[in-house]
Amino acid sequence: MRVRKRKNGDARKAACGELVLPFDKENLSEFALSEIYPDKKTFCIEIGCGKGAFITGMAQKHPDIGFFAVEKVSDVMVIAAEKIRDAEIQNVRFLNCDAVHLGKLFPKHCFHRIYLNFSDPWPKARHAKRRLTYHTMLESFKDLLAENGRIEFKTDNRDLFDFSLEEFPIAGYQMENITYDLHASEWAKDNIVTEYEANFSAKGFKINRLEAFLPK
Ligand SMILES: C[S@@+](CC[C@H](N)C(=O)[O-])C[C@H]1O[C@@H](n2cnc3c(N)ncnc32)[C@H](O)[C@@H]1O
């Protein structure tokens, strides 16, 4: 997601206070979920949250769940964190880092859902390894998924979706609840629309969606 470099980015991030979890690439250690969310038992994470429409909607709909939102671009994450702060939503925490670090930051098998929404498609074949649905990245997410946990993935990009349909099985996942037109499907009623989703569906693009899980 492109956002013009903003002035006061660090100050705005600091003003979001404890909503933004500390991240030090040189000194990675596991978060204690019981300290972050003493009253929650279920945790979900969105990777690449952008400006935060999805995580805001999910957190409002599920106040019993502790959400985490990861975004590697600081100026984008700040916009999402300010949304949560201004709406006085209590059950979202942000992390400003790349997804590659998540295995070192969270306890094993702690997430009921991992949401990948409109992940960057990296259309050039030589950049395939950067896609969040490249099989090695999906393999790394296995450590994060709780028993019975699922990855929910949606994208307007049919090439990325078709690529992902091949990568999930390579990484050992099964898939179900697959649709090439989410908004016309049975999953539309529970769907929380992201910023990219609103934009692309307004332009007439169909939204692809799947759920992936690990066989027992
Ligand atoms: C195309 S945008 C979609 C944003 C939002 N999910 C939506 O649907 O509106 C993808 C977002 O994922 C972030 N992102 C991409 N790769 C990432 C990674 N490896 N770790 C963390 N964030 C990532 C980008 O910075 C960007 O903000």
PDB file of N, CA, C and O and ligand atoms in Angstrom, residues 1 46-51 70-73 76 97-100 117-122 130 132 137 194-197, ligand 1:
ATOM      1  N   MET A   1       0.845  -1.192   0.000  1.00  0.00           N
ATOM      2  CA  MET A   1       0.000   0.000   0.000  1.00  0.00           C
ATOM      3  C   MET A   1       0.882   1.245   0.000  1.00  0.00           C
ATOM      4  O   MET A   1       1.766   1.371   0.828  1.00  0.00           O
ATOM      5  N   GLU A  46      -4.519 -10.370  11.815  1.00  0.00           N
ATOM      6  CA  GLU A  46      -4.568  -9.996  10.403  1.00  0.00           C
ATOM      7  C   GLU A  46      -3.166  -9.572   9.988  1.00  0.00           C
ATOM      8  O   GLU A  46      -2.538  -8.740  10.657  1.00  0.00           O
ATOM      9  N   ILE A  47      -2.700 -10.131   8.886  1.00  0.00           N
ATOM     10  CA  ILE A  47      -1.342  -9.812   8.415  1.00  0.00           C
ATOM     11  C   ILE A  47      -1.456  -8.932   7.174  1.00  0.00           C
ATOM     12  O   ILE A  47      -2.020  -9.339   6.166  1.00  0.00           O
ATOM     13  N   GLY A  48      -0.936  -7.699   7.295  1.00  0.00           N
ATOM     14  CA  GLY A  48      -1.065  -6.711   6.225  1.00  0.00           C
ATOM     15  C   GLY A  48      -2.387  -5.983   6.363  1.00  0.00           C
ATOM     16  O   GLY A  48      -3.211  -5.976   5.445  1.00  0.00           O
ATOM     17  N   CYS A  49      -2.565  -5.337   7.520  1.00  0.00           N
ATOM     18  CA  CYS A  49      -3.895  -4.775   7.863  1.00  0.00           C
ATOM     19  C   CYS A  49      -4.214  -3.490   7.113  1.00  0.00           C
ATOM     20  O   CYS A  49      -5.355  -3.041   7.140  1.00  0.00           O
ATOM     21  N   GLY A  50      -3.210  -2.879   6.440  1.00  0.00           N
ATOM     22  CA  GLY A  50      -3.485  -1.630   5.747  1.00  0.00           C
ATOM     23  C   GLY A  50      -4.026  -0.581   6.706  1.00  0.00           C
ATOM     24  O   GLY A  50      -3.569  -0.464   7.847  1.00  0.00           O
ATOM     25  N   LYS A  51      -5.054   0.142   6.261  1.00  0.00           N
ATOM     26  CA  LYS A  51      -5.580   1.262   7.060  1.00  0.00           C
ATOM     27  C   LYS A  51      -6.620   0.830   8.088  1.00  0.00           C
ATOM     28  O   LYS A  51      -7.235   1.672   8.735  1.00  0.00           O
ATOM     29  N   VAL A  70      -1.012  -6.731  11.959  1.00  0.00           N
ATOM     30  CA  VAL A  70       0.393  -6.563  11.586  1.00  0.00           C
ATOM     31  C   VAL A  70       0.459  -5.755  10.292  1.00  0.00           C
ATOM     32  O   VAL A  70      -0.269  -6.050   9.342  1.00  0.00           O
ATOM     33  N   GLU A  71       1.324  -4.770  10.267  1.00  0.00           N
ATOM     34  CA  GLU A  71       1.494  -3.966   9.056  1.00  0.00           C
ATOM     35  C   GLU A  71       2.944  -3.494   9.013  1.00  0.00           C
ATOM     36  O   GLU A  71       3.432  -2.884   9.954  1.00  0.00           O
ATOM     37  N   LYS A  72       3.605  -3.787   7.867  1.00  0.00           N
ATOM     38  CA  LYS A  72       5.033  -3.475   7.820  1.00  0.00           C
ATOM     39  C   LYS A  72       5.306  -1.989   7.537  1.00  0.00           C
ATOM     40  O   LYS A  72       6.393  -1.509   7.826  1.00  0.00           O
ATOM     41  N   VAL A  73       4.338  -1.282   6.975  1.00  0.00           N
ATOM     42  CA  VAL A  73       4.571   0.140   6.665  1.00  0.00           C
ATOM     43  C   VAL A  73       4.042   0.990   7.818  1.00  0.00           C
ATOM     44  O   VAL A  73       2.830   1.035   8.080  1.00  0.00           O
ATOM     45  N   VAL A  76       1.214   3.563   7.387  1.00  0.00           N
ATOM     46  CA  VAL A  76      -0.086   2.928   7.139  1.00  0.00           C
ATOM     47  C   VAL A  76      -0.656   2.394   8.448  1.00  0.00           C
ATOM     48  O   VAL A  76      -1.824   2.615   8.780  1.00  0.00           O
ATOM     49  N   CYS A  97       5.728  -4.536  11.795  1.00  0.00           N
ATOM     50  CA  CYS A  97       6.865  -5.367  11.394  1.00  0.00           C
ATOM     51  C   CYS A  97       6.472  -6.225  10.200  1.00  0.00           C
ATOM     52  O   CYS A  97       5.309  -6.266   9.798  1.00  0.00           O
ATOM     53  N   ASP A  98       7.470  -6.906   9.653  1.00  0.00           N
ATOM     54  CA  ASP A  98       7.214  -7.843   8.561  1.00  0.00           C
ATOM     55  C   ASP A  98       6.727  -9.184   9.134  1.00  0.00           C
ATOM     56  O   ASP A  98       7.174  -9.607  10.211  1.00  0.00           O
ATOM     57  N   ALA A  99       5.865  -9.831   8.384  1.00  0.00           N
ATOM     58  CA  ALA A  99       5.294 -11.120   8.822  1.00  0.00           C
ATOM     59  C   ALA A  99       6.357 -12.181   9.112  1.00  0.00           C
ATOM     60  O   ALA A  99       6.091 -13.109   9.873  1.00  0.00           O
ATOM     61  N   VAL A 100       7.525 -12.049   8.524  1.00  0.00           N
ATOM     62  CA  VAL A 100       8.544 -13.087   8.727  1.00  0.00           C
ATOM     63  C   VAL A 100       8.941 -13.228  10.195  1.00  0.00           C
ATOM     64  O   VAL A 100       9.466 -14.265  10.602  1.00  0.00           O
ATOM     65  N   ASN A 117      -5.747 -10.494   3.845  1.00  0.00           N
ATOM     66  CA  ASN A 117      -6.713  -9.749   3.032  1.00  0.00           C
ATOM     67  C   ASN A 117      -6.002  -8.917   1.977  1.00  0.00           C
ATOM     68  O   ASN A 117      -5.245  -8.009   2.289  1.00  0.00           O
ATOM     69  N   PHE A 118      -6.246  -9.268   0.723  1.00  0.00           N
ATOM     70  CA  PHE A 118      -5.721  -8.476  -0.391  1.00  0.00           C
ATOM     71  C   PHE A 118      -4.209  -8.289  -0.264  1.00  0.00           C
ATOM     72  O   PHE A 118      -3.671  -7.195  -0.416  1.00  0.00           O
ATOM     73  N   SER A 119      -3.559  -9.419   0.007  1.00  0.00           N
ATOM     74  CA  SER A 119      -2.109  -9.416   0.156  1.00  0.00           C
ATOM     75  C   SER A 119      -1.455  -8.931  -1.134  1.00  0.00           C
ATOM     76  O   SER A 119      -1.972  -9.163  -2.232  1.00  0.00           O
ATOM     77  N   ASP A 120      -0.318  -8.278  -0.988  1.00  0.00           N
ATOM     78  CA  ASP A 120       0.389  -7.770  -2.177  1.00  0.00           C
ATOM     79  C   ASP A 120       0.624  -8.914  -3.161  1.00  0.00           C
ATOM     80  O   ASP A 120       1.163  -9.960  -2.777  1.00  0.00           O
ATOM     81  N   PRO A 121       0.262  -8.734  -4.442  1.00  0.00           N
ATOM     82  CA  PRO A 121       0.340  -9.863  -5.393  1.00  0.00           C
ATOM     83  C   PRO A 121       1.752 -10.167  -5.907  1.00  0.00           C
ATOM     84  O   PRO A 121       2.001 -11.274  -6.361  1.00  0.00           O
ATOM     85  N   TRP A 122       2.653  -9.211  -5.827  1.00  0.00           N
ATOM     86  CA  TRP A 122       4.003  -9.426  -6.373  1.00  0.00           C
ATOM     87  C   TRP A 122       3.898 -10.170  -7.702  1.00  0.00           C
ATOM     88  O   TRP A 122       4.281 -11.342  -7.804  1.00  0.00           O
ATOM     89  N   ARG A 130       8.045 -13.526  -2.238  1.00  0.00           N
ATOM     90  CA  ARG A 130       7.605 -12.441  -1.342  1.00  0.00           C
ATOM     91  C   ARG A 130       6.110 -12.500  -1.037  1.00  0.00           C
ATOM     92  O   ARG A 130       5.618 -11.780  -0.177  1.00  0.00           O
ATOM     93  N   LEU A 132       2.654 -13.522   0.475  1.00  0.00           N
ATOM     94  CA  LEU A 132       2.322 -14.096   1.790  1.00  0.00           C
ATOM     95  C   LEU A 132       1.764 -15.505   1.654  1.00  0.00           C
ATOM     96  O   LEU A 132       1.750 -16.257   2.617  1.00  0.00           O
ATOM     97  N   MET A 137       6.149 -19.374   3.329  1.00  0.00           N
ATOM     98  CA  MET A 137       5.496 -18.462   4.282  1.00  0.00           C
ATOM     99  C   MET A 137       4.309 -19.173   4.931  1.00  0.00           C
ATOM    100  O   MET A 137       4.127 -19.110   6.157  1.00  0.00           O
ATOM    101  N   THR A 194     -12.787  -4.815   3.453  1.00  0.00           N
ATOM    102  CA  THR A 194     -11.544  -4.072   3.678  1.00  0.00           C
ATOM    103  C   THR A 194     -11.530  -2.839   2.752  1.00  0.00           C
ATOM    104  O   THR A 194     -12.358  -2.711   1.851  1.00  0.00           O
ATOM    105  N   GLU A 195     -10.521  -1.987   2.947  1.00  0.00           N
ATOM    106  CA  GLU A 195     -10.406  -0.803   2.072  1.00  0.00           C
ATOM    107  C   GLU A 195     -10.205  -1.220   0.608  1.00  0.00           C
ATOM    108  O   GLU A 195     -10.864  -0.696  -0.295  1.00  0.00           O
ATOM    109  N   TYR A 196      -9.279  -2.159   0.384  1.00  0.00           N
ATOM    110  CA  TYR A 196      -9.006  -2.595  -0.988  1.00  0.00           C
ATOM    111  C   TYR A 196     -10.230  -3.272  -1.591  1.00  0.00           C
ATOM    112  O   TYR A 196     -10.539  -3.100  -2.764  1.00  0.00           O
ATOM    113  N   GLU A 197     -10.910  -4.032  -0.769  1.00  0.00           N
ATOM    114  CA  GLU A 197     -12.098  -4.751  -1.244  1.00  0.00           C
ATOM    115  C   GLU A 197     -13.169  -3.767  -1.720  1.00  0.00           C
ATOM    116  O   GLU A 197     -13.773  -3.959  -2.784  1.00  0.00           O
TER     117      GLU A 197
HETATM  118  C1  LIG B   1      -2.670  -4.446  -0.852  1.00  0.00           C
HETATM  119  S1  LIG B   1      -2.582  -3.897   0.808  1.00  0.00           S
HETATM  120  C2  LIG B   1      -4.125  -4.449   1.494  1.00  0.00           C
HETATM  121  C3  LIG B   1      -4.461  -3.759   2.789  1.00  0.00           C
HETATM  122  C4  LIG B   1      -5.709  -4.263   3.508  1.00  0.00           C
HETATM  123  N1  LIG B   1      -5.534  -5.635   3.956  1.00  0.00           N
HETATM  124  C5  LIG B   1      -6.924  -4.158   2.633  1.00  0.00           C
HETATM  125  O1  LIG B   1      -7.427  -5.207   2.190  1.00  0.00           O
HETATM  126  O2  LIG B   1      -7.395  -3.033   2.398  1.00  0.00           O
HETATM  127  C6  LIG B   1      -1.423  -5.038   1.513  1.00  0.00           C
HETATM  128  C7  LIG B   1      -0.861  -4.531   2.830  1.00  0.00           C
HETATM  129  O3  LIG B   1      -0.067  -5.559   3.400  1.00  0.00           O
HETATM  130  C8  LIG B   1       1.140  -5.001   3.886  1.00  0.00           C
HETATM  131  N2  LIG B   1       2.134  -6.084   3.816  1.00  0.00           N
HETATM  132  C9  LIG B   1       2.566  -6.689   2.687  1.00  0.00           C
HETATM  133  N3  LIG B   1       3.465  -7.643   2.967  1.00  0.00           N
HETATM  134  C10 LIG B   1       3.609  -7.641   4.316  1.00  0.00           C
HETATM  135  C11 LIG B   1       4.417  -8.391   5.207  1.00  0.00           C
HETATM  136  N4  LIG B   1       5.275  -9.323   4.737  1.00  0.00           N
HETATM  137  N5  LIG B   1       4.319  -8.151   6.530  1.00  0.00           N
HETATM  138  C12 LIG B   1       3.470  -7.182   6.997  1.00  0.00           C
HETATM  139  N6  LIG B   1       2.691  -6.422   6.193  1.00  0.00           N
HETATM  140  C13 LIG B   1       2.745  -6.653   4.872  1.00  0.00           C
HETATM  141  C14 LIG B   1       1.437  -3.860   2.935  1.00  0.00           C
HETATM  142  O4  LIG B   1       2.299  -2.888   3.505  1.00  0.00           O
HETATM  143  C15 LIG B   1       0.050  -3.318   2.660  1.00  0.00           C
HETATM  144  O5  LIG B   1      -0.334  -2.310   3.577  1.00  0.00           O
END
